[in-house]
Amino acid sequence: MQVHAPVDIYLEAPLRESAEAGAHNFIAKMTQALENARFRVAYRDIDGPVQDRGALSLSHMAPAPTARGLLFRRCYHYPFWQIEARPERWLWDVAQAQFDPAQVQAKAAAQFYRFWQKRLFGDAPRQARHDGPIYVALQGRLLQRRSFQTCSPIEMLAHTLGHGGKPVVAALHPKEDYSAPELAALERLAARHPALQLTTGGMEQHLASCAYMVTMNSAAAFSGYFFGKPALFFGEIDFHHIGVKADLSDLAGSFAAVAEARPDYAAYLYWFWQENCINAGRPEAEERIAARLRRFGWPV
């Protein structure tokens, strides 16, 4: 039987050690799918030299280092993963797909939703309130508008204070290192707007009490779907389908729309995760991995 070319999988050091020990579920299944197709798999240091610039490769979260490479990354929570050609999530296949709740099995979706609500957040989603403040999940580069954003994050926060009509809790990301000018800009906003509370982290607490979320494209909005919280996006992301996209020419309409939004969260999360991602906990995971590789022309 013909053996295909090698496939190098580029990983961070701890992840590489886990993969080499056979202890990482998804990477083990990805490796098995490749070996079933007669590829020779080798694990490489993601910060090390590239073995062959023209070779097939897979890289964890980072852009592929070779011309025929793909990347893989977790889809917000384990055990859900995706394999794609580009790192920008708003360009992924699922982001371009059309979501139709009528095409989703309602009973299966409801069971799936309840299970993952409990698994991820315990009883908190069931006890969530919807009459609290607007929760703004901040990320990084507060003073800069990047290509996938409609405005800078600090401008997004100012728009929320100007159009939301409710108290606002703006949470800094606990893993970001904010500059003095960024923090000063936040303090100036807080001085002008008594309705603004600045804090750090506390995602689950804020999701349990907020009316809705505003963000560029924070993963906190994805978690918010488990709490039944609508999201207003000022940036591009893959899980945008049931959110509201901010329209700078009609911000009053955008904020009114998210305040009134009542999407089918159960159907959406079932469609997004179970139908459009790879559930590494399922017996069909290897075939789903192979299907994604075939999608990009790999002979699997």
Coordinates of N, CA and C in Angstrom, one line a residue, residues 128-138 168-172 197-213 220 224 227 229:
A128 N -30.2 32.7 35.7 CA -29.8 34.0 35.2 C -30.9 35.0 35.1
R129 N -30.6 36.2 35.4 CA -31.6 37.3 35.3 C -31.3 38.0 34.0
H130 N -32.2 38.8 33.6 CA -32.1 39.6 32.3 C -32.4 41.0 32.4
D131 N -32.4 41.5 33.7 CA -32.8 42.9 33.9 C -31.6 43.8 34.4
G132 N -30.4 43.2 34.3 CA -29.2 44.0 34.8 C -28.7 44.9 33.8
P133 N -27.4 45.3 34.0 CA -26.8 46.3 33.1 C -26.3 45.7 31.8
I134 N -25.8 46.5 30.9 CA -25.2 46.1 29.7 C -23.8 45.6 30.1
Y135 N -23.4 44.5 29.6 CA -22.1 43.9 29.9 C -21.2 44.1 28.6
V136 N -20.2 44.9 28.8 CA -19.2 45.1 27.6 C -18.0 44.3 27.9
A137 N -17.7 43.3 27.1 CA -16.5 42.5 27.3 C -15.4 43.2 26.4
L138 N -14.4 43.8 27.1 CA -13.3 44.4 26.4 C -12.2 43.4 26.1
V168 N -23.8 50.4 32.6 CA -22.9 49.7 31.8 C -21.8 49.1 32.7
V169 N -21.5 47.8 32.6 CA -20.3 47.2 33.2 C -19.3 46.9 32.1
A170 N -18.2 47.5 32.1 CA -17.1 47.3 31.1 C -16.0 46.5 31.8
A171 N -15.8 45.3 31.3 CA -14.8 44.4 32.0 C -13.5 44.3 31.1
L172 N -12.4 44.6 31.7 CA -11.1 44.4 31.1 C -10.8 42.9 31.0
Q197 N -19.4 51.3 35.1 CA -18.6 50.7 36.1 C -17.4 49.9 35.4
L198 N -16.2 50.1 35.8 CA -15.0 49.5 35.2 C -14.6 48.3 36.2
T199 N -14.3 47.2 35.6 CA -13.9 46.0 36.4 C -13.0 45.2 35.5
T200 N -12.5 44.1 36.1 CA -11.7 43.1 35.4 C -12.2 41.7 35.5
G201 N -12.4 41.0 34.4 CA -12.8 39.6 34.5 C -14.2 39.5 35.0
G202 N -14.5 38.4 35.7 CA -15.9 38.2 36.2 C -16.9 37.8 35.2
M203 N -16.5 37.1 34.1 CA -17.4 36.9 33.0 C -18.7 36.2 33.5
E204 N -18.6 35.1 34.2 CA -19.8 34.3 34.6 C -20.8 35.2 35.4
Q205 N -20.2 35.9 36.3 CA -21.0 36.8 37.2 C -21.8 37.8 36.3
H206 N -21.1 38.4 35.4 CA -21.8 39.4 34.5 C -22.8 38.8 33.6
L207 N -22.5 37.6 33.0 CA -23.4 36.9 32.2 C -24.7 36.5 32.9
A208 N -24.6 36.2 34.2 CA -25.7 35.8 35.0 C -26.7 36.9 35.3
S209 N -26.2 38.2 35.1 CA -27.1 39.3 35.5 C -27.4 40.3 34.5
C210 N -26.6 40.3 33.4 CA -26.7 41.4 32.4 C -28.0 41.3 31.6
A211 N -28.3 42.4 30.9 CA -29.5 42.4 30.0 C -29.0 41.8 28.6
Y212 N -27.9 42.3 28.2 CA -27.3 41.7 27.0 C -25.8 42.1 26.9
M213 N -25.1 41.6 25.9 CA -23.7 41.9 25.8 C -23.3 42.8 24.6
A220 N -16.6 35.7 25.2 CA -17.5 35.8 26.3 C -19.0 35.8 25.7
G224 N -22.1 33.6 26.5 CA -23.4 34.3 26.9 C -24.6 33.6 26.3
F227 N -26.3 31.5 28.6 CA -27.1 32.2 29.6 C -28.3 32.9 28.9
K229 N -28.2 35.2 26.6 CA -27.9 36.6 26.5 C -27.6 37.1 25.0

